[in-house]
Short mmCIF file of N, CA and C in Angstrom, two decimals:
data_model
loop_
_atom_site.label_atom_id
_atom_site.label_comp_id
_atom_site.label_asym_id
_atom_site.label_seq_id
_atom_site.Cartn_x
_atom_site.Cartn_y
_atom_site.Cartn_z
N MET L 1 -168.22 -1.78 -139.89
CA MET L 1 -168.73 -0.85 -140.88
C MET L 1 -170.01 -0.21 -140.37
N SER L 2 -170.21 0.96 -140.84
CA SER L 2 -171.38 1.69 -140.38
C SER L 2 -172.61 1.28 -141.19
N ASN L 3 -173.74 1.60 -140.63
CA ASN L 3 -175.02 1.32 -141.31
C ASN L 3 -175.14 2.12 -142.60
N THR L 4 -174.48 3.25 -142.68
CA THR L 4 -174.56 4.09 -143.87
C THR L 4 -174.05 3.32 -145.10
N PHE L 5 -172.96 2.61 -144.94
CA PHE L 5 -172.41 1.82 -146.04
C PHE L 5 -173.43 0.80 -146.53
N TRP L 6 -174.07 0.10 -145.62
CA TRP L 6 -175.04 -0.94 -146.00
C TRP L 6 -176.27 -0.33 -146.67
N TRP L 7 -176.68 0.83 -146.20
CA TRP L 7 -177.82 1.50 -146.84
C TRP L 7 -177.46 1.94 -148.27
N ILE L 8 -176.27 2.46 -148.45
CA ILE L 8 -175.83 2.87 -149.79
C ILE L 8 -175.75 1.65 -150.71
N LEU L 9 -175.20 0.55 -150.19
CA LEU L 9 -175.10 -0.67 -150.97
C LEU L 9 -176.49 -1.18 -151.36
N LEU L 10 -177.42 -1.18 -150.42
CA LEU L 10 -178.78 -1.63 -150.69
C LEU L 10 -179.44 -0.76 -151.75
N ILE L 11 -179.28 0.55 -151.66
CA ILE L 11 -179.87 1.46 -152.64
C ILE L 11 -179.27 1.22 -154.02
N CYS L 12 -177.96 1.01 -154.10
CA CYS L 12 -177.30 0.74 -155.38
C CYS L 12 -177.82 -0.57 -155.99
N VAL L 13 -177.97 -1.59 -155.17
CA VAL L 13 -178.49 -2.87 -155.66
C VAL L 13 -179.92 -2.70 -156.17
N LEU L 14 -180.75 -1.97 -155.47
CA LEU L 14 -182.13 -1.73 -155.90
C LEU L 14 -182.19 -0.93 -157.20
N ILE L 15 -181.32 0.06 -157.33
CA ILE L 15 -181.28 0.85 -158.57
C ILE L 15 -180.87 -0.04 -159.73
N PHE L 16 -179.85 -0.87 -159.53
CA PHE L 16 -179.41 -1.79 -160.59
C PHE L 16 -180.50 -2.78 -160.96
N ALA L 17 -181.19 -3.33 -159.98
CA ALA L 17 -182.27 -4.30 -160.23
C ALA L 17 -183.41 -3.64 -161.00
N THR L 18 -183.74 -2.41 -160.67
CA THR L 18 -184.79 -1.69 -161.38
C THR L 18 -184.39 -1.44 -162.83
N TYR L 19 -183.15 -1.02 -163.03
CA TYR L 19 -182.64 -0.81 -164.39
C TYR L 19 -182.70 -2.11 -165.19
N ALA L 20 -182.24 -3.21 -164.61
CA ALA L 20 -182.25 -4.51 -165.30
C ALA L 20 -183.67 -4.93 -165.66
N ALA L 21 -184.63 -4.68 -164.77
CA ALA L 21 -186.02 -5.03 -165.04
C ALA L 21 -186.55 -4.25 -166.25
N PHE L 22 -186.21 -2.97 -166.34
CA PHE L 22 -186.67 -2.16 -167.48
C PHE L 22 -186.01 -2.62 -168.79
N VAL L 23 -184.75 -2.99 -168.73
CA VAL L 23 -184.06 -3.48 -169.94
C VAL L 23 -184.70 -4.79 -170.40
N ILE L 24 -184.93 -5.71 -169.48
CA ILE L 24 -185.54 -6.99 -169.82
C ILE L 24 -186.94 -6.79 -170.37
N LYS L 25 -187.70 -5.89 -169.74
CA LYS L 25 -189.07 -5.62 -170.20
C LYS L 25 -189.09 -5.11 -171.63
N GLY L 26 -188.11 -4.33 -172.02
CA GLY L 26 -188.08 -3.75 -173.35
C GLY L 26 -187.43 -4.61 -174.42
N GLU L 27 -186.91 -5.79 -174.03
CA GLU L 27 -186.20 -6.65 -174.99
C GLU L 27 -187.06 -7.07 -176.18
N LYS L 28 -188.32 -7.42 -175.92
CA LYS L 28 -189.18 -7.88 -177.02
C LYS L 28 -189.42 -6.78 -178.04
N GLU L 29 -189.59 -5.55 -177.57
CA GLU L 29 -189.81 -4.44 -178.50
C GLU L 29 -188.54 -4.16 -179.31
N VAL L 30 -187.39 -4.24 -178.66
CA VAL L 30 -186.12 -4.02 -179.36
C VAL L 30 -185.92 -5.14 -180.39
N ALA L 31 -186.23 -6.38 -180.01
CA ALA L 31 -186.08 -7.50 -180.94
C ALA L 31 -186.97 -7.31 -182.16
N LEU L 32 -188.18 -6.84 -181.95
CA LEU L 32 -189.09 -6.62 -183.07
C LEU L 32 -188.61 -5.47 -183.96
N LYS L 33 -188.10 -4.42 -183.33
CA LYS L 33 -187.60 -3.27 -184.08
C LYS L 33 -186.38 -3.66 -184.92
N ASP L 34 -185.51 -4.52 -184.39
CA ASP L 34 -184.29 -4.93 -185.08
C ASP L 34 -184.47 -6.19 -185.92
N ALA L 35 -185.68 -6.75 -185.94
CA ALA L 35 -185.93 -8.01 -186.64
C ALA L 35 -185.64 -7.89 -188.14
N ILE L 36 -185.21 -9.02 -188.69
CA ILE L 36 -184.92 -9.11 -190.11
C ILE L 36 -186.11 -9.80 -190.78
N PRO L 37 -186.77 -9.16 -191.74
CA PRO L 37 -187.90 -9.81 -192.42
C PRO L 37 -187.40 -11.02 -193.22
N PHE L 38 -187.96 -12.18 -192.94
CA PHE L 38 -187.53 -13.41 -193.60
C PHE L 38 -188.67 -13.94 -194.46
N PRO L 39 -188.52 -13.92 -195.80
CA PRO L 39 -189.59 -14.41 -196.67
C PRO L 39 -189.63 -15.94 -196.68
N PHE L 40 -190.83 -16.50 -196.56
CA PHE L 40 -190.98 -17.95 -196.57
C PHE L 40 -192.36 -18.31 -197.09
N PHE L 41 -192.45 -18.84 -198.29
CA PHE L 41 -193.66 -19.32 -198.93
C PHE L 41 -194.83 -18.33 -198.82
N GLY L 42 -194.58 -17.12 -199.26
CA GLY L 42 -195.63 -16.12 -199.32
C GLY L 42 -195.85 -15.35 -198.03
N LEU L 43 -195.06 -15.66 -197.02
CA LEU L 43 -195.17 -14.96 -195.74
C LEU L 43 -193.88 -14.21 -195.47
N GLU L 44 -193.98 -13.19 -194.64
CA GLU L 44 -192.80 -12.47 -194.18
C GLU L 44 -192.76 -12.61 -192.65
N ILE L 45 -191.74 -13.29 -192.16
CA ILE L 45 -191.62 -13.60 -190.74
C ILE L 45 -190.49 -12.77 -190.14
N PRO L 46 -190.77 -11.96 -189.11
CA PRO L 46 -189.69 -11.17 -188.49
C PRO L 46 -188.80 -12.06 -187.62
N VAL L 47 -187.53 -12.15 -187.98
CA VAL L 47 -186.58 -13.02 -187.28
C VAL L 47 -185.62 -12.16 -186.47
N PRO L 48 -185.50 -12.42 -185.16
CA PRO L 48 -184.53 -11.66 -184.36
C PRO L 48 -183.11 -11.81 -184.92
N PRO L 49 -182.31 -10.77 -184.85
CA PRO L 49 -180.99 -10.81 -185.47
C PRO L 49 -180.02 -11.84 -184.87
N TRP L 50 -180.28 -12.32 -183.66
CA TRP L 50 -179.37 -13.28 -183.05
C TRP L 50 -179.70 -14.73 -183.41
N TRP L 51 -180.78 -14.95 -184.17
CA TRP L 51 -181.07 -16.30 -184.67
C TRP L 51 -180.18 -16.53 -185.88
N THR L 52 -179.46 -17.64 -185.89
CA THR L 52 -178.56 -17.97 -187.00
C THR L 52 -179.18 -19.06 -187.87
N LEU L 53 -179.23 -18.82 -189.16
CA LEU L 53 -179.75 -19.81 -190.10
C LEU L 53 -178.69 -20.90 -190.26
N THR L 54 -178.98 -22.11 -189.74
CA THR L 54 -178.01 -23.20 -189.78
C THR L 54 -178.35 -24.25 -190.84
N THR L 55 -179.60 -24.31 -191.29
CA THR L 55 -180.00 -25.18 -192.39
C THR L 55 -180.82 -24.35 -193.35
N ASN L 56 -180.43 -24.40 -194.63
CA ASN L 56 -181.08 -23.56 -195.62
C ASN L 56 -181.43 -24.39 -196.84
N GLU L 57 -182.52 -25.13 -196.75
CA GLU L 57 -183.02 -25.92 -197.87
C GLU L 57 -184.28 -25.24 -198.39
N ASP L 58 -184.76 -25.68 -199.55
CA ASP L 58 -185.92 -25.03 -200.16
C ASP L 58 -187.13 -25.00 -199.24
N GLU L 59 -187.47 -26.15 -198.67
CA GLU L 59 -188.69 -26.26 -197.85
C GLU L 59 -188.40 -26.42 -196.36
N LEU L 60 -187.16 -26.19 -195.95
CA LEU L 60 -186.79 -26.29 -194.54
C LEU L 60 -185.71 -25.28 -194.20
N LYS L 61 -186.01 -24.45 -193.23
CA LYS L 61 -185.04 -23.50 -192.70
C LYS L 61 -184.95 -23.76 -191.20
N ILE L 62 -183.74 -23.87 -190.68
CA ILE L 62 -183.55 -24.08 -189.24
C ILE L 62 -182.71 -22.94 -188.71
N PHE L 63 -183.22 -22.32 -187.66
CA PHE L 63 -182.51 -21.25 -186.96
C PHE L 63 -182.10 -21.77 -185.59
N GLU L 64 -180.89 -21.37 -185.15
CA GLU L 64 -180.41 -21.74 -183.83
C GLU L 64 -179.69 -20.56 -183.22
N ARG L 65 -179.50 -20.63 -181.91
CA ARG L 65 -178.67 -19.65 -181.21
C ARG L 65 -177.25 -20.19 -181.20
N THR L 66 -176.38 -19.62 -182.00
CA THR L 66 -174.99 -20.07 -182.03
C THR L 66 -174.11 -19.24 -181.09
N ASP L 67 -174.70 -18.21 -180.50
CA ASP L 67 -173.94 -17.36 -179.59
C ASP L 67 -174.06 -17.80 -178.14
N THR L 68 -174.85 -18.83 -177.88
CA THR L 68 -175.02 -19.34 -176.52
C THR L 68 -174.91 -20.86 -176.54
N ARG L 69 -174.92 -21.45 -175.36
CA ARG L 69 -174.80 -22.91 -175.28
C ARG L 69 -176.13 -23.59 -175.03
N TYR L 70 -177.21 -22.85 -174.86
CA TYR L 70 -178.44 -23.54 -174.54
C TYR L 70 -179.11 -24.14 -175.76
N GLU L 71 -179.88 -25.19 -175.50
CA GLU L 71 -180.52 -25.94 -176.57
C GLU L 71 -181.81 -25.27 -177.01
N TRP L 72 -181.81 -24.81 -178.23
CA TRP L 72 -183.02 -24.23 -178.80
C TRP L 72 -182.87 -24.23 -180.31
N GLN L 73 -183.97 -24.48 -181.00
CA GLN L 73 -183.98 -24.31 -182.44
C GLN L 73 -185.39 -24.02 -182.92
N SER L 74 -185.44 -23.30 -184.01
CA SER L 74 -186.71 -22.99 -184.65
C SER L 74 -186.65 -23.54 -186.06
N ARG L 75 -187.70 -24.27 -186.43
CA ARG L 75 -187.76 -24.85 -187.78
C ARG L 75 -188.93 -24.21 -188.54
N PHE L 76 -188.63 -23.75 -189.74
CA PHE L 76 -189.65 -23.27 -190.66
C PHE L 76 -189.70 -24.32 -191.77
N SER L 77 -190.82 -24.97 -191.94
CA SER L 77 -190.92 -25.98 -193.00
C SER L 77 -192.21 -25.77 -193.78
N PHE L 78 -192.25 -26.41 -194.93
CA PHE L 78 -193.40 -26.29 -195.80
C PHE L 78 -193.84 -27.68 -196.21
N SER L 79 -195.15 -27.93 -196.16
CA SER L 79 -195.69 -29.23 -196.52
C SER L 79 -196.76 -29.07 -197.59
N ARG L 80 -196.66 -29.91 -198.61
CA ARG L 80 -197.67 -29.94 -199.66
C ARG L 80 -198.61 -31.12 -199.49
N GLU L 81 -198.42 -31.89 -198.41
CA GLU L 81 -199.27 -33.06 -198.16
C GLU L 81 -200.71 -32.63 -197.94
N GLU L 82 -201.61 -33.53 -198.28
CA GLU L 82 -203.04 -33.28 -198.09
C GLU L 82 -203.46 -33.74 -196.70
N TYR L 83 -204.13 -32.88 -195.97
CA TYR L 83 -204.67 -33.19 -194.65
C TYR L 83 -206.14 -32.80 -194.63
N LYS L 84 -206.89 -33.41 -193.70
CA LYS L 84 -208.31 -33.03 -193.55
C LYS L 84 -208.40 -31.56 -193.18
N ASP L 85 -207.57 -31.16 -192.22
CA ASP L 85 -207.55 -29.79 -191.72
C ASP L 85 -206.25 -29.57 -190.98
N LEU L 86 -206.08 -28.38 -190.39
CA LEU L 86 -204.85 -28.08 -189.67
C LEU L 86 -204.68 -28.94 -188.42
N GLN L 87 -205.78 -29.31 -187.79
CA GLN L 87 -205.73 -30.18 -186.62
C GLN L 87 -205.10 -31.52 -187.00
N ASP L 88 -205.54 -32.09 -188.12
CA ASP L 88 -204.98 -33.35 -188.60
C ASP L 88 -203.50 -33.19 -188.93
N ALA L 89 -203.14 -32.08 -189.56
CA ALA L 89 -201.74 -31.82 -189.90
C ALA L 89 -200.89 -31.75 -188.63
N PHE L 90 -201.41 -31.08 -187.59
CA PHE L 90 -200.66 -30.99 -186.34
C PHE L 90 -200.52 -32.35 -185.68
N GLU L 91 -201.57 -33.13 -185.67
CA GLU L 91 -201.49 -34.47 -185.07
C GLU L 91 -200.43 -35.31 -185.76
N GLN L 92 -200.37 -35.23 -187.09
CA GLN L 92 -199.34 -35.98 -187.84
C GLN L 92 -197.94 -35.46 -187.52
N LEU L 93 -197.80 -34.15 -187.34
CA LEU L 93 -196.52 -33.54 -186.98
C LEU L 93 -196.08 -34.02 -185.60
N ALA L 94 -197.01 -34.06 -184.64
CA ALA L 94 -196.68 -34.52 -183.29
C ALA L 94 -196.26 -35.99 -183.31
N ILE L 95 -196.93 -36.80 -184.11
CA ILE L 95 -196.55 -38.22 -184.22
C ILE L 95 -195.16 -38.33 -184.84
N LYS L 96 -194.92 -37.58 -185.92
CA LYS L 96 -193.61 -37.62 -186.59
C LYS L 96 -192.49 -37.21 -185.63
N ASN L 97 -192.74 -36.19 -184.80
CA ASN L 97 -191.74 -35.71 -183.85
C ASN L 97 -191.74 -36.50 -182.54
N GLN L 98 -192.58 -37.51 -182.44
CA GLN L 98 -192.70 -38.36 -181.24
C GLN L 98 -192.97 -37.53 -179.98
N LEU L 99 -193.95 -36.63 -180.08
CA LEU L 99 -194.30 -35.74 -178.97
C LEU L 99 -195.56 -36.21 -178.27
N VAL L 100 -195.50 -36.24 -176.94
CA VAL L 100 -196.68 -36.49 -176.12
C VAL L 100 -196.78 -35.29 -175.18
N PHE L 101 -197.81 -34.48 -175.38
CA PHE L 101 -197.96 -33.24 -174.63
C PHE L 101 -198.53 -33.49 -173.23
N ASP L 102 -198.10 -32.66 -172.29
CA ASP L 102 -198.67 -32.67 -170.94
C ASP L 102 -200.03 -32.00 -171.02
N LYS L 103 -201.06 -32.67 -170.52
CA LYS L 103 -202.41 -32.10 -170.61
C LYS L 103 -202.57 -30.82 -169.82
N ASP L 104 -201.91 -30.73 -168.68
CA ASP L 104 -202.12 -29.57 -167.81
C ASP L 104 -201.30 -28.35 -168.19
N THR L 105 -200.31 -28.47 -169.08
CA THR L 105 -199.49 -27.30 -169.44
C THR L 105 -199.53 -26.96 -170.92
N SER L 106 -200.33 -27.64 -171.68
CA SER L 106 -200.40 -27.37 -173.12
C SER L 106 -201.57 -26.45 -173.44
N ILE L 107 -201.34 -25.59 -174.41
CA ILE L 107 -202.35 -24.61 -174.79
C ILE L 107 -202.60 -24.71 -176.29
N ILE L 108 -203.86 -24.84 -176.66
CA ILE L 108 -204.24 -24.75 -178.07
C ILE L 108 -204.87 -23.37 -178.24
N HIS L 109 -204.20 -22.53 -179.01
CA HIS L 109 -204.65 -21.14 -179.16
C HIS L 109 -205.81 -21.06 -180.15
N GLU L 110 -206.71 -20.15 -179.87
CA GLU L 110 -207.84 -19.89 -180.77
C GLU L 110 -207.33 -19.25 -182.05
N PRO L 111 -207.96 -19.54 -183.18
CA PRO L 111 -207.54 -18.89 -184.44
C PRO L 111 -207.61 -17.36 -184.36
N THR L 112 -208.46 -16.84 -183.49
CA THR L 112 -208.58 -15.39 -183.37
C THR L 112 -207.34 -14.75 -182.75
N SER L 113 -206.44 -15.56 -182.17
CA SER L 113 -205.21 -14.99 -181.61
C SER L 113 -204.28 -14.52 -182.73
N PHE L 114 -204.56 -14.94 -183.96
CA PHE L 114 -203.84 -14.47 -185.14
C PHE L 114 -204.80 -13.67 -186.01
N LYS L 115 -205.45 -12.70 -185.42
CA LYS L 115 -206.49 -11.94 -186.11
C LYS L 115 -206.00 -11.31 -187.41
N GLU L 116 -204.78 -10.75 -187.40
CA GLU L 116 -204.27 -10.11 -188.61
C GLU L 116 -204.14 -11.11 -189.76
N LEU L 117 -203.66 -12.32 -189.46
CA LEU L 117 -203.55 -13.33 -190.51
C LEU L 117 -204.92 -13.83 -190.94
N LEU L 118 -205.81 -13.99 -189.99
CA LEU L 118 -207.17 -14.42 -190.29
C LEU L 118 -207.84 -13.40 -191.22
N ASP L 119 -207.61 -12.12 -190.97
CA ASP L 119 -208.15 -11.06 -191.82
C ASP L 119 -207.57 -11.10 -193.23
N GLN L 120 -206.37 -11.67 -193.37
CA GLN L 120 -205.74 -11.80 -194.69
C GLN L 120 -206.09 -13.13 -195.35
N GLY L 121 -206.97 -13.91 -194.72
CA GLY L 121 -207.42 -15.16 -195.31
C GLY L 121 -206.52 -16.35 -195.02
N ILE L 122 -205.66 -16.23 -194.00
CA ILE L 122 -204.75 -17.32 -193.66
C ILE L 122 -205.25 -18.02 -192.40
N GLU L 123 -205.65 -19.27 -192.55
CA GLU L 123 -206.12 -20.08 -191.43
C GLU L 123 -204.91 -20.51 -190.60
N THR L 124 -205.04 -20.49 -189.27
CA THR L 124 -203.92 -20.83 -188.39
C THR L 124 -204.32 -21.80 -187.29
N LEU L 125 -203.31 -22.51 -186.78
CA LEU L 125 -203.46 -23.35 -185.59
C LEU L 125 -202.16 -23.23 -184.84
N ARG L 126 -202.24 -22.99 -183.54
CA ARG L 126 -201.02 -22.90 -182.73
C ARG L 126 -201.20 -23.73 -181.47
N VAL L 127 -200.17 -24.52 -181.17
CA VAL L 127 -200.15 -25.34 -179.96
C VAL L 127 -198.80 -25.13 -179.29
N GLU L 128 -198.82 -24.94 -177.98
CA GLU L 128 -197.57 -24.81 -177.24
C GLU L 128 -197.70 -25.48 -175.89
N GLY L 129 -196.56 -25.90 -175.36
CA GLY L 129 -196.55 -26.49 -174.03
C GLY L 129 -195.37 -27.43 -173.83
N THR L 130 -195.34 -28.02 -172.66
CA THR L 130 -194.29 -28.99 -172.36
C THR L 130 -194.73 -30.36 -172.85
N ALA L 131 -193.74 -31.14 -173.25
CA ALA L 131 -194.04 -32.46 -173.81
C ALA L 131 -192.88 -33.39 -173.55
N THR L 132 -193.14 -34.67 -173.75
CA THR L 132 -192.09 -35.68 -173.73
C THR L 132 -191.84 -36.09 -175.17
N LYS L 133 -190.58 -36.07 -175.56
CA LYS L 133 -190.20 -36.42 -176.93
C LYS L 133 -189.47 -37.76 -176.91
N ALA L 134 -189.90 -38.65 -177.78
CA ALA L 134 -189.28 -39.98 -177.92
C ALA L 134 -189.22 -40.72 -176.59
N HIS L 135 -190.25 -40.59 -175.79
CA HIS L 135 -190.42 -41.31 -174.53
C HIS L 135 -189.44 -40.94 -173.42
N GLU L 136 -188.53 -39.98 -173.64
CA GLU L 136 -187.57 -39.71 -172.58
C GLU L 136 -187.14 -38.26 -172.44
N LEU L 137 -187.16 -37.48 -173.50
CA LEU L 137 -186.64 -36.12 -173.47
C LEU L 137 -187.75 -35.13 -173.16
N ARG L 138 -187.56 -34.30 -172.15
CA ARG L 138 -188.54 -33.26 -171.82
C ARG L 138 -188.23 -32.02 -172.64
N VAL L 139 -189.25 -31.49 -173.32
CA VAL L 139 -189.05 -30.33 -174.19
C VAL L 139 -190.18 -29.31 -173.98
N TYR L 140 -189.86 -28.08 -174.35
CA TYR L 140 -190.88 -27.05 -174.50
C TYR L 140 -191.05 -26.88 -176.00
N TYR L 141 -192.28 -27.05 -176.47
CA TYR L 141 -192.55 -27.07 -177.90
C TYR L 141 -193.65 -26.07 -178.22
N ASP L 142 -193.42 -25.29 -179.25
CA ASP L 142 -194.38 -24.28 -179.69
C ASP L 142 -194.45 -24.40 -181.21
N ALA L 143 -195.65 -24.57 -181.76
CA ALA L 143 -195.79 -24.71 -183.21
C ALA L 143 -196.99 -23.93 -183.69
N ALA L 144 -196.82 -23.34 -184.86
CA ALA L 144 -197.92 -22.68 -185.55
C ALA L 144 -197.98 -23.23 -186.96
N LEU L 145 -199.18 -23.61 -187.37
CA LEU L 145 -199.41 -24.10 -188.72
C LEU L 145 -200.27 -23.06 -189.43
N LEU L 146 -199.83 -22.65 -190.61
CA LEU L 146 -200.52 -21.62 -191.36
C LEU L 146 -200.86 -22.16 -192.74
N LYS L 147 -202.14 -22.15 -193.07
CA LYS L 147 -202.61 -22.64 -194.36
C LYS L 147 -202.42 -21.54 -195.39
N VAL L 148 -201.52 -21.80 -196.36
CA VAL L 148 -201.30 -20.86 -197.45
C VAL L 148 -201.82 -21.49 -198.74
N ASP L 149 -201.73 -20.76 -199.83
CA ASP L 149 -202.34 -21.19 -201.09
C ASP L 149 -202.02 -22.62 -201.51
N ASP L 150 -200.75 -23.00 -201.50
CA ASP L 150 -200.39 -24.30 -202.04
C ASP L 150 -199.87 -25.30 -200.99
N GLY L 151 -200.18 -25.08 -199.72
CA GLY L 151 -199.75 -26.01 -198.68
C GLY L 151 -199.86 -25.43 -197.29
N ILE L 152 -199.03 -25.95 -196.40
CA ILE L 152 -199.03 -25.53 -195.00
C ILE L 152 -197.63 -25.11 -194.59
N VAL L 153 -197.50 -23.92 -194.04
CA VAL L 153 -196.25 -23.45 -193.46
C VAL L 153 -196.27 -23.88 -191.99
N ILE L 154 -195.21 -24.57 -191.57
CA ILE L 154 -195.12 -25.06 -190.19
C ILE L 154 -193.95 -24.34 -189.54
N LEU L 155 -194.23 -23.62 -188.47
CA LEU L 155 -193.22 -22.89 -187.72
C LEU L 155 -193.12 -23.53 -186.34
N GLU L 156 -191.94 -24.03 -185.98
CA GLU L 156 -191.77 -24.73 -184.71
C GLU L 156 -190.63 -24.12 -183.91
N SER L 157 -190.79 -24.12 -182.61
CA SER L 157 -189.73 -23.76 -181.68
C SER L 157 -189.62 -24.91 -180.69
N GLU L 158 -188.42 -25.46 -180.54
CA GLU L 158 -188.23 -26.58 -179.63
C GLU L 158 -186.98 -26.35 -178.80
N SER L 159 -187.11 -26.60 -177.51
CA SER L 159 -185.97 -26.41 -176.61
C SER L 159 -186.16 -27.27 -175.37
N SER L 160 -185.14 -27.24 -174.51
CA SER L 160 -185.33 -27.85 -173.21
C SER L 160 -186.39 -27.02 -172.49
N VAL L 161 -186.97 -27.57 -171.45
CA VAL L 161 -188.08 -26.88 -170.78
C VAL L 161 -187.66 -25.51 -170.26
N LEU L 162 -186.51 -25.41 -169.62
CA LEU L 162 -186.08 -24.11 -169.08
C LEU L 162 -185.70 -23.13 -170.18
N ASN L 163 -185.07 -23.59 -171.24
CA ASN L 163 -184.68 -22.69 -172.32
C ASN L 163 -185.86 -22.17 -173.12
N GLY L 164 -187.00 -22.85 -173.03
CA GLY L 164 -188.21 -22.35 -173.67
C GLY L 164 -188.62 -21.00 -173.13
N LEU L 165 -188.28 -20.75 -171.89
CA LEU L 165 -188.60 -19.44 -171.29
C LEU L 165 -187.72 -18.33 -171.85
N LEU L 166 -186.55 -18.69 -172.39
CA LEU L 166 -185.64 -17.68 -172.90
C LEU L 166 -185.98 -17.25 -174.32
N GLU L 167 -186.15 -18.19 -175.25
CA GLU L 167 -186.43 -17.84 -176.64
C GLU L 167 -187.92 -17.84 -176.96
N GLY L 168 -188.71 -18.49 -176.14
CA GLY L 168 -190.15 -18.58 -176.38
C GLY L 168 -190.83 -17.25 -176.63
N PRO L 169 -190.58 -16.24 -175.81
CA PRO L 169 -191.24 -14.95 -176.04
C PRO L 169 -190.87 -14.32 -177.38
N PHE L 170 -189.65 -14.53 -177.85
CA PHE L 170 -189.23 -13.96 -179.13
C PHE L 170 -189.86 -14.73 -180.29
N PHE L 171 -190.00 -16.05 -180.14
CA PHE L 171 -190.67 -16.85 -181.16
C PHE L 171 -192.13 -16.43 -181.25
N GLU L 172 -192.78 -16.28 -180.09
CA GLU L 172 -194.18 -15.87 -180.07
C GLU L 172 -194.35 -14.48 -180.69
N GLN L 173 -193.43 -13.59 -180.40
CA GLN L 173 -193.48 -12.24 -180.98
C GLN L 173 -193.39 -12.33 -182.50
N ALA L 174 -192.49 -13.18 -183.00
CA ALA L 174 -192.35 -13.36 -184.45
C ALA L 174 -193.66 -13.88 -185.05
N LEU L 175 -194.29 -14.85 -184.37
CA LEU L 175 -195.54 -15.41 -184.87
C LEU L 175 -196.63 -14.34 -185.00
N HIS L 176 -196.71 -13.47 -184.02
CA HIS L 176 -197.78 -12.47 -184.00
C HIS L 176 -197.52 -11.29 -184.94
N HIS L 177 -196.37 -11.28 -185.59
CA HIS L 177 -196.08 -10.18 -186.52
C HIS L 177 -195.80 -10.69 -187.93
N ILE L 178 -196.25 -11.88 -188.23
CA ILE L 178 -196.13 -12.42 -189.59
C ILE L 178 -197.06 -11.62 -190.51
N LYS L 179 -196.56 -11.38 -191.70
CA LYS L 179 -197.37 -10.67 -192.70
C LYS L 179 -197.39 -11.49 -193.98
N LYS L 180 -198.47 -11.35 -194.71
CA LYS L 180 -198.54 -11.94 -196.03
C LYS L 180 -197.71 -11.08 -196.95
N GLN L 181 -196.85 -11.71 -197.76
CA GLN L 181 -196.02 -10.94 -198.68
C GLN L 181 -196.89 -10.30 -199.75
N LYS L 182 -196.48 -9.14 -200.17
CA LYS L 182 -197.24 -8.41 -201.18
C LYS L 182 -196.71 -8.67 -202.56
#
């Protein structure tokens, strides 16, 4: 075969790779544009349309990806328990879920990362990172606790470590676009 064929093939592959990169880059914006507003204890949370509600109880909603085989779920729960503060509530949540976070890969976000909610009077705490669950399972865990009038809204995303890279950005996008219901 001539070099011309290989050059044409290389150019086609590069064009396809560039196109794929632009599509992937725009996925978060498309997900936000197509998101379904989900009301939960005075908040409106934008949920991507491919998240399927698999548990629908009063104080617990669980979303999963039913269109794929990878392990991921998001839990929206509500707690009326009394805690000293959101830090204490998160520590109790981590104990309940048997999570031990990796010190070098875990991030505790500043409350100012949720400036819009802070401006609406909603105190927040967010922790994300890799952890060991129940002494053996490696997970990617992302949680946001939001103090509302009569309790705490707990939003969690849990998956295998690699799958956290797939749904994690969409969960984070949902967190940053939460609104107080009017």
